[in-house]
Amino acid sequence: MSNYFEIYDIPESFLLDEKALKNTYYKLSREYHPDFYANEPQEKQQEILQLSTRNTNAYRTLSDPDLRMQYILKAHGILEEGKNEIPSDFLMEMMDINEELMELEFDFDADKFHEIGEKTNGVVAQLDNDILPVLQRYPELHGVTKDEALQQVKTYYLKKKYLLRIQETLSKFAARS
């Protein structure tokens, strides 16, 4: 079973040419359209249906930056269910934000709400900024092995997911106020 990058004949990468990806998706969608195989034997029709489904799944995964990142990390066995450690220094940093969120639950304060939002956005921006060079150069890395780079991306991915939960909590507050 070939991987999603092979289906589109592109190198494994965290940053893709979205337009080229979409063009290839459409090209394959036309190529594997069931209508063109209506007179073929059942076996051939089944095969085309599988290729069509795989094309759709591949596009859905690769066109979404988060799903693409998750896909690459899982493909290399870097991201495993239930075995993903978020660095403790980051969790300590987030503990303050979580405590502030709990306080907002009991006593909503618009200024505090905006302050937490700003702080969270700042952490996300910093994370994005720090990981960008790794994403841009992957897999051609200098001074870092591919495995080390994937570990850095994994840490980024887990932190970002954590921050997303905080941002979702904040947006629930925003809906209430």
mmCIF file of N, CA, C and O in Angstrom, residues 17-90:
data_model
loop_
_atom_site.group_PDB
_atom_site.id
_atom_site.type_symbol
_atom_site.label_atom_id
_atom_site.label_comp_id
_atom_site.label_asym_id
_atom_site.label_seq_id
_atom_site.Cartn_x
_atom_site.Cartn_y
_atom_site.Cartn_z
ATOM 1 N N ASP A 17 2.863 22.548 -1.926
ATOM 2 C CA ASP A 17 2.268 23.440 -2.912
ATOM 3 C C ASP A 17 0.793 23.033 -3.019
ATOM 4 O O ASP A 17 0.446 22.063 -3.679
ATOM 5 N N GLU A 18 -0.059 23.788 -2.329
ATOM 6 C CA GLU A 18 -1.484 23.443 -2.229
ATOM 7 C C GLU A 18 -2.151 23.372 -3.608
ATOM 8 O O GLU A 18 -2.995 22.516 -3.860
ATOM 9 N N LYS A 19 -1.754 24.284 -4.483
ATOM 10 C CA LYS A 19 -2.374 24.344 -5.808
ATOM 11 C C LYS A 19 -2.031 23.098 -6.627
ATOM 12 O O LYS A 19 -2.898 22.484 -7.258
ATOM 13 N N ALA A 20 -0.765 22.712 -6.596
ATOM 14 C CA ALA A 20 -0.331 21.510 -7.320
ATOM 15 C C ALA A 20 -1.023 20.272 -6.762
ATOM 16 O O ALA A 20 -1.439 19.377 -7.521
ATOM 17 N N LEU A 21 -1.171 20.232 -5.445
ATOM 18 C CA LEU A 21 -1.843 19.108 -4.798
ATOM 19 C C LEU A 21 -3.284 18.998 -5.287
ATOM 20 O O LEU A 21 -3.754 17.924 -5.667
ATOM 21 N N LYS A 22 -3.976 20.133 -5.308
ATOM 22 C CA LYS A 22 -5.379 20.159 -5.743
ATOM 23 C C LYS A 22 -5.494 19.736 -7.206
ATOM 24 O O LYS A 22 -6.390 18.960 -7.562
ATOM 25 N N ASN A 23 -4.574 20.221 -8.039
ATOM 26 C CA ASN A 23 -4.607 19.864 -9.461
ATOM 27 C C ASN A 23 -4.448 18.360 -9.663
ATOM 28 O O ASN A 23 -5.156 17.753 -10.472
ATOM 29 N N THR A 24 -3.521 17.759 -8.926
ATOM 30 C CA THR A 24 -3.304 16.309 -9.025
ATOM 31 C C THR A 24 -4.530 15.558 -8.519
ATOM 32 O O THR A 24 -4.933 14.552 -9.101
ATOM 33 N N TYR A 25 -5.118 16.056 -7.449
ATOM 34 C CA TYR A 25 -6.329 15.430 -6.902
ATOM 35 C C TYR A 25 -7.431 15.404 -7.968
ATOM 36 O O TYR A 25 -8.063 14.371 -8.195
ATOM 37 N N TYR A 26 -7.653 16.536 -8.621
ATOM 38 C CA TYR A 26 -8.698 16.602 -9.658
ATOM 39 C C TYR A 26 -8.379 15.681 -10.834
ATOM 40 O O TYR A 26 -9.250 15.020 -11.374
ATOM 41 N N LYS A 27 -7.110 15.659 -11.210
ATOM 42 C CA LYS A 27 -6.679 14.802 -12.324
ATOM 43 C C LYS A 27 -6.978 13.332 -11.995
ATOM 44 O O LYS A 27 -7.563 12.609 -12.805
ATOM 45 N N LEU A 28 -6.606 12.907 -10.796
ATOM 46 C CA LEU A 28 -6.854 11.518 -10.383
ATOM 47 C C LEU A 28 -8.351 11.249 -10.197
ATOM 48 O O LEU A 28 -8.816 10.149 -10.478
ATOM 49 N N SER A 29 -9.082 12.253 -9.726
ATOM 50 C CA SER A 29 -10.536 12.087 -9.564
ATOM 51 C C SER A 29 -11.189 11.789 -10.903
ATOM 52 O O SER A 29 -12.093 10.953 -10.985
ATOM 53 N N ARG A 30 -10.725 12.497 -11.928
ATOM 54 C CA ARG A 30 -11.276 12.243 -13.278
ATOM 55 C C ARG A 30 -10.860 10.857 -13.764
ATOM 56 O O ARG A 30 -11.670 10.099 -14.303
ATOM 57 N N GLU A 31 -9.593 10.539 -13.562
ATOM 58 C CA GLU A 31 -9.051 9.258 -14.010
ATOM 59 C C GLU A 31 -9.774 8.072 -13.363
ATOM 60 O O GLU A 31 -9.995 7.053 -14.003
ATOM 61 N N TYR A 32 -10.113 8.218 -12.073
ATOM 62 C CA TYR A 32 -10.750 7.116 -11.344
ATOM 63 C C TYR A 32 -12.263 7.281 -11.231
ATOM 64 O O TYR A 32 -12.879 6.729 -10.330
ATOM 65 N N HIS A 33 -12.858 8.058 -12.120
ATOM 66 C CA HIS A 33 -14.303 8.264 -12.023
ATOM 67 C C HIS A 33 -15.046 6.981 -12.414
ATOM 68 O O HIS A 33 -14.838 6.445 -13.498
ATOM 69 N N PRO A 34 -15.910 6.476 -11.525
ATOM 70 C CA PRO A 34 -16.600 5.203 -11.770
ATOM 71 C C PRO A 34 -17.362 5.133 -13.107
ATOM 72 O O PRO A 34 -17.458 4.067 -13.708
ATOM 73 N N ASP A 35 -17.866 6.264 -13.573
ATOM 74 C CA ASP A 35 -18.636 6.266 -14.826
ATOM 75 C C ASP A 35 -17.830 5.749 -16.017
ATOM 76 O O ASP A 35 -18.382 5.150 -16.935
ATOM 77 N N PHE A 36 -16.521 5.997 -15.979
ATOM 78 C CA PHE A 36 -15.668 5.550 -17.096
ATOM 79 C C PHE A 36 -15.461 4.038 -17.089
ATOM 80 O O PHE A 36 -14.940 3.475 -18.044
ATOM 81 N N TYR A 37 -15.838 3.396 -16.002
ATOM 82 C CA TYR A 37 -15.580 1.958 -15.861
ATOM 83 C C TYR A 37 -16.860 1.150 -15.720
ATOM 84 O O TYR A 37 -16.834 0.003 -15.309
ATOM 85 N N ALA A 38 -17.974 1.770 -16.098
ATOM 86 C CA ALA A 38 -19.287 1.133 -15.934
ATOM 87 C C ALA A 38 -19.393 -0.199 -16.684
ATOM 88 O O ALA A 38 -20.094 -1.104 -16.244
ATOM 89 N N ASN A 39 -18.683 -0.325 -17.822
ATOM 90 C CA ASN A 39 -18.772 -1.560 -18.621
ATOM 91 C C ASN A 39 -17.664 -2.557 -18.313
ATOM 92 O O ASN A 39 -17.578 -3.615 -18.933
ATOM 93 N N GLU A 40 -16.820 -2.205 -17.360
ATOM 94 C CA GLU A 40 -15.713 -3.091 -16.988
ATOM 95 C C GLU A 40 -16.228 -4.197 -16.053
ATOM 96 O O GLU A 40 -17.271 -4.037 -15.422
ATOM 97 N N PRO A 41 -15.453 -5.286 -15.928
ATOM 98 C CA PRO A 41 -15.846 -6.335 -14.983
ATOM 99 C C PRO A 41 -15.917 -5.792 -13.548
ATOM 100 O O PRO A 41 -15.249 -4.805 -13.218
ATOM 101 N N GLN A 42 -16.715 -6.471 -12.735
ATOM 102 C CA GLN A 42 -16.928 -6.068 -11.337
ATOM 103 C C GLN A 42 -15.602 -5.847 -10.594
ATOM 104 O O GLN A 42 -15.460 -4.895 -9.835
ATOM 105 N N GLU A 43 -14.636 -6.731 -10.848
ATOM 106 C CA GLU A 43 -13.336 -6.649 -10.193
ATOM 107 C C GLU A 43 -12.644 -5.314 -10.478
ATOM 108 O O GLU A 43 -12.112 -4.667 -9.576
ATOM 109 N N LYS A 44 -12.663 -4.921 -11.736
ATOM 110 C CA LYS A 44 -12.045 -3.661 -12.169
ATOM 111 C C LYS A 44 -12.791 -2.476 -11.528
ATOM 112 O O LYS A 44 -12.169 -1.524 -11.061
ATOM 113 N N GLN A 45 -14.111 -2.568 -11.483
ATOM 114 C CA GLN A 45 -14.914 -1.498 -10.875
ATOM 115 C C GLN A 45 -14.566 -1.336 -9.388
ATOM 116 O O GLN A 45 -14.448 -0.209 -8.891
ATOM 117 N N GLN A 46 -14.379 -2.455 -8.700
ATOM 118 C CA GLN A 46 -13.998 -2.443 -7.282
ATOM 119 C C GLN A 46 -12.644 -1.758 -7.100
ATOM 120 O O GLN A 46 -12.471 -0.929 -6.221
ATOM 121 N N GLU A 47 -11.709 -2.130 -7.967
ATOM 122 C CA GLU A 47 -10.353 -1.571 -7.903
ATOM 123 C C GLU A 47 -10.390 -0.054 -8.086
ATOM 124 O O GLU A 47 -9.736 0.691 -7.351
ATOM 125 N N ILE A 48 -11.181 0.406 -9.049
ATOM 126 C CA ILE A 48 -11.292 1.838 -9.327
ATOM 127 C C ILE A 48 -11.923 2.564 -8.144
ATOM 128 O O ILE A 48 -11.481 3.645 -7.752
ATOM 129 N N LEU A 49 -12.919 1.928 -7.553
ATOM 130 C CA LEU A 49 -13.578 2.515 -6.386
ATOM 131 C C LEU A 49 -12.570 2.695 -5.240
ATOM 132 O O LEU A 49 -12.544 3.728 -4.575
ATOM 133 N N GLN A 50 -11.723 1.680 -5.046
ATOM 134 C CA GLN A 50 -10.697 1.773 -3.997
ATOM 135 C C GLN A 50 -9.696 2.889 -4.290
ATOM 136 O O GLN A 50 -9.315 3.641 -3.398
ATOM 137 N N LEU A 51 -9.283 2.986 -5.556
ATOM 138 C CA LEU A 51 -8.329 4.041 -5.939
ATOM 139 C C LEU A 51 -8.957 5.421 -5.745
ATOM 140 O O LEU A 51 -8.296 6.350 -5.274
ATOM 141 N N SER A 52 -10.222 5.532 -6.079
ATOM 142 C CA SER A 52 -10.940 6.792 -5.934
ATOM 143 C C SER A 52 -11.043 7.183 -4.460
ATOM 144 O O SER A 52 -10.791 8.335 -4.087
ATOM 145 N N THR A 53 -11.378 6.211 -3.618
ATOM 146 C CA THR A 53 -11.489 6.456 -2.175
ATOM 147 C C THR A 53 -10.136 6.851 -1.596
ATOM 148 O O THR A 53 -10.037 7.795 -0.809
ATOM 149 N N ARG A 54 -9.093 6.142 -2.024
ATOM 150 C CA ARG A 54 -7.745 6.438 -1.523
ATOM 151 C C ARG A 54 -7.313 7.844 -1.945
ATOM 152 O O ARG A 54 -6.699 8.575 -1.166
ATOM 153 N N ASN A 55 -7.649 8.231 -3.150
ATOM 154 C CA ASN A 55 -7.336 9.573 -3.649
ATOM 155 C C ASN A 55 -8.014 10.630 -2.769
ATOM 156 O O ASN A 55 -7.388 11.605 -2.353
ATOM 157 N N THR A 56 -9.288 10.409 -2.455
ATOM 158 C CA THR A 56 -10.037 11.352 -1.616
ATOM 159 C C THR A 56 -9.440 11.440 -0.218
ATOM 160 O O THR A 56 -9.234 12.526 0.318
ATOM 161 N N ASN A 57 -9.129 10.279 0.376
ATOM 162 C CA ASN A 57 -8.536 10.263 1.719
ATOM 163 C C ASN A 57 -7.169 10.947 1.737
ATOM 164 O O ASN A 57 -6.848 11.688 2.662
ATOM 165 N N ALA A 58 -6.376 10.668 0.704
ATOM 166 C CA ALA A 58 -5.044 11.271 0.612
ATOM 167 C C ALA A 58 -5.158 12.793 0.519
ATOM 168 O O ALA A 58 -4.455 13.524 1.222
ATOM 169 N N TYR A 59 -6.072 13.252 -0.312
ATOM 170 C CA TYR A 59 -6.230 14.704 -0.488
ATOM 171 C C TYR A 59 -6.722 15.358 0.805
ATOM 172 O O TYR A 59 -6.209 16.392 1.227
ATOM 173 N N ARG A 60 -7.688 14.717 1.438
ATOM 174 C CA ARG A 60 -8.246 15.256 2.684
ATOM 175 C C ARG A 60 -7.136 15.402 3.734
ATOM 176 O O ARG A 60 -7.079 16.383 4.459
ATOM 177 N N THR A 61 -6.255 14.420 3.803
ATOM 178 C CA THR A 61 -5.166 14.435 4.791
ATOM 179 C C THR A 61 -4.084 15.446 4.423
ATOM 180 O O THR A 61 -3.677 16.258 5.248
ATOM 181 N N LEU A 62 -3.625 15.398 3.173
ATOM 182 C CA LEU A 62 -2.485 16.237 2.788
ATOM 183 C C LEU A 62 -2.850 17.711 2.640
ATOM 184 O O LEU A 62 -1.984 18.575 2.775
ATOM 185 N N SER A 63 -4.115 18.006 2.360
ATOM 186 C CA SER A 63 -4.486 19.413 2.163
ATOM 187 C C SER A 63 -4.693 20.145 3.489
ATOM 188 O O SER A 63 -4.782 21.361 3.518
ATOM 189 N N ASP A 64 -4.760 19.401 4.600
ATOM 190 C CA ASP A 64 -4.922 20.015 5.913
ATOM 191 C C ASP A 64 -3.583 19.959 6.653
ATOM 192 O O ASP A 64 -3.092 18.868 6.953
ATOM 193 N N PRO A 65 -2.967 21.116 6.948
ATOM 194 C CA PRO A 65 -1.631 21.121 7.558
ATOM 195 C C PRO A 65 -1.521 20.288 8.841
ATOM 196 O O PRO A 65 -0.520 19.611 9.055
ATOM 197 N N ASP A 66 -2.553 20.335 9.702
ATOM 198 C CA ASP A 66 -2.504 19.564 10.953
ATOM 199 C C ASP A 66 -2.601 18.069 10.695
ATOM 200 O O ASP A 66 -1.867 17.277 11.280
ATOM 201 N N LEU A 67 -3.514 17.671 9.811
ATOM 202 C CA LEU A 67 -3.656 16.249 9.476
ATOM 203 C C LEU A 67 -2.403 15.731 8.780
ATOM 204 O O LEU A 67 -1.981 14.603 9.002
ATOM 205 N N ARG A 68 -1.815 16.575 7.927
ATOM 206 C CA ARG A 68 -0.583 16.207 7.218
ATOM 207 C C ARG A 68 0.541 15.962 8.215
ATOM 208 O O ARG A 68 1.264 14.969 8.131
ATOM 209 N N MET A 69 0.662 16.864 9.196
ATOM 210 C CA MET A 69 1.704 16.737 10.215
ATOM 211 C C MET A 69 1.488 15.447 11.014
ATOM 212 O O MET A 69 2.426 14.675 11.237
ATOM 213 N N GLN A 70 0.248 15.215 11.423
ATOM 214 C CA GLN A 70 -0.098 14.011 12.170
ATOM 215 C C GLN A 70 0.220 12.757 11.345
ATOM 216 O O GLN A 70 0.790 11.797 11.848
ATOM 217 N N TYR A 71 -0.110 12.802 10.062
ATOM 218 C CA TYR A 71 0.124 11.676 9.146
ATOM 219 C C TYR A 71 1.615 11.342 9.048
ATOM 220 O O TYR A 71 2.010 10.186 9.151
ATOM 221 N N ILE A 72 2.455 12.368 8.865
ATOM 222 C CA ILE A 72 3.907 12.162 8.745
ATOM 223 C C ILE A 72 4.462 11.596 10.055
ATOM 224 O O ILE A 72 5.239 10.641 10.052
ATOM 225 N N LEU A 73 4.050 12.173 11.177
ATOM 226 C CA LEU A 73 4.552 11.713 12.480
ATOM 227 C C LEU A 73 4.133 10.265 12.748
ATOM 228 O O LEU A 73 4.924 9.465 13.238
ATOM 229 N N LYS A 74 2.906 9.923 12.397
ATOM 230 C CA LYS A 74 2.438 8.544 12.598
ATOM 231 C C LYS A 74 3.147 7.582 11.654
ATOM 232 O O LYS A 74 3.495 6.470 12.041
ATOM 233 N N ALA A 75 3.371 8.022 10.423
ATOM 234 C CA ALA A 75 4.033 7.175 9.424
ATOM 235 C C ALA A 75 5.442 6.776 9.889
ATOM 236 O O ALA A 75 5.927 5.698 9.561
ATOM 237 N N HIS A 76 6.071 7.644 10.664
ATOM 238 C CA HIS A 76 7.422 7.365 11.157
ATOM 239 C C HIS A 76 7.414 6.779 12.567
ATOM 240 O O HIS A 76 8.462 6.645 13.192
ATOM 241 N N GLY A 77 6.219 6.475 13.070
ATOM 242 C CA GLY A 77 6.100 5.881 14.401
ATOM 243 C C GLY A 77 6.485 6.838 15.516
ATOM 244 O O GLY A 77 6.823 6.428 16.621
ATOM 245 N N ILE A 78 6.451 8.132 15.224
ATOM 246 C CA ILE A 78 6.850 9.144 16.207
ATOM 247 C C ILE A 78 5.667 9.500 17.109
ATOM 248 O O ILE A 78 5.826 9.792 18.279
ATOM 249 N N LEU A 79 4.485 9.472 16.526
ATOM 250 C CA LEU A 79 3.279 9.821 17.277
ATOM 251 C C LEU A 79 2.518 8.533 17.538
ATOM 252 O O LEU A 79 2.044 7.888 16.605
ATOM 253 N N GLU A 80 2.437 8.140 18.799
ATOM 254 C CA GLU A 80 1.748 6.903 19.142
ATOM 255 C C GLU A 80 0.630 7.209 20.126
ATOM 256 O O GLU A 80 0.812 8.016 21.038
ATOM 257 N N GLU A 81 -0.504 6.551 19.935
ATOM 258 C CA GLU A 81 -1.644 6.783 20.810
ATOM 259 C C GLU A 81 -1.252 6.570 22.269
ATOM 260 O O GLU A 81 -0.679 5.549 22.625
ATOM 261 N N GLY A 82 -1.574 7.544 23.102
ATOM 262 C CA GLY A 82 -1.368 7.411 24.543
ATOM 263 C C GLY A 82 0.066 7.422 25.024
ATOM 264 O O GLY A 82 0.328 7.205 26.197
ATOM 265 N N LYS A 83 1.029 7.651 24.104
ATOM 266 C CA LYS A 83 2.438 7.622 24.530
ATOM 267 C C LYS A 83 3.125 8.940 24.204
ATOM 268 O O LYS A 83 4.287 8.970 23.875
ATOM 269 N N ASN A 84 2.377 10.021 24.265
ATOM 270 C CA ASN A 84 2.951 11.287 23.833
ATOM 271 C C ASN A 84 3.149 12.232 25.002
ATOM 272 O O ASN A 84 2.202 12.700 25.615
ATOM 273 N N GLU A 85 4.411 12.469 25.302
ATOM 274 C CA GLU A 85 4.769 13.301 26.446
ATOM 275 C C GLU A 85 4.876 14.765 26.027
ATOM 276 O O GLU A 85 5.629 15.103 25.131
ATOM 277 N N ILE A 86 4.130 15.595 26.731
ATOM 278 C CA ILE A 86 4.295 17.038 26.539
ATOM 279 C C ILE A 86 5.362 17.469 27.540
ATOM 280 O O ILE A 86 5.293 17.081 28.708
ATOM 281 N N PRO A 87 6.374 18.241 27.104
ATOM 282 C CA PRO A 87 7.442 18.643 28.019
ATOM 283 C C PRO A 87 6.903 19.312 29.285
ATOM 284 O O PRO A 87 5.994 20.131 29.208
ATOM 285 N N SER A 88 7.479 18.956 30.427
ATOM 286 C CA SER A 88 6.960 19.432 31.711
ATOM 287 C C SER A 88 7.110 20.945 31.881
ATOM 288 O O SER A 88 6.265 21.576 32.508
ATOM 289 N N ASP A 89 8.168 21.538 31.305
ATOM 290 C CA ASP A 89 8.322 22.993 31.438
ATOM 291 C C ASP A 89 7.163 23.722 30.757
ATOM 292 O O ASP A 89 6.670 24.737 31.247
ATOM 293 N N PHE A 90 6.720 23.170 29.637
ATOM 294 C CA PHE A 90 5.586 23.746 28.912
ATOM 295 C C PHE A 90 4.313 23.597 29.755
ATOM 296 O O PHE A 90 3.522 24.532 29.880
#
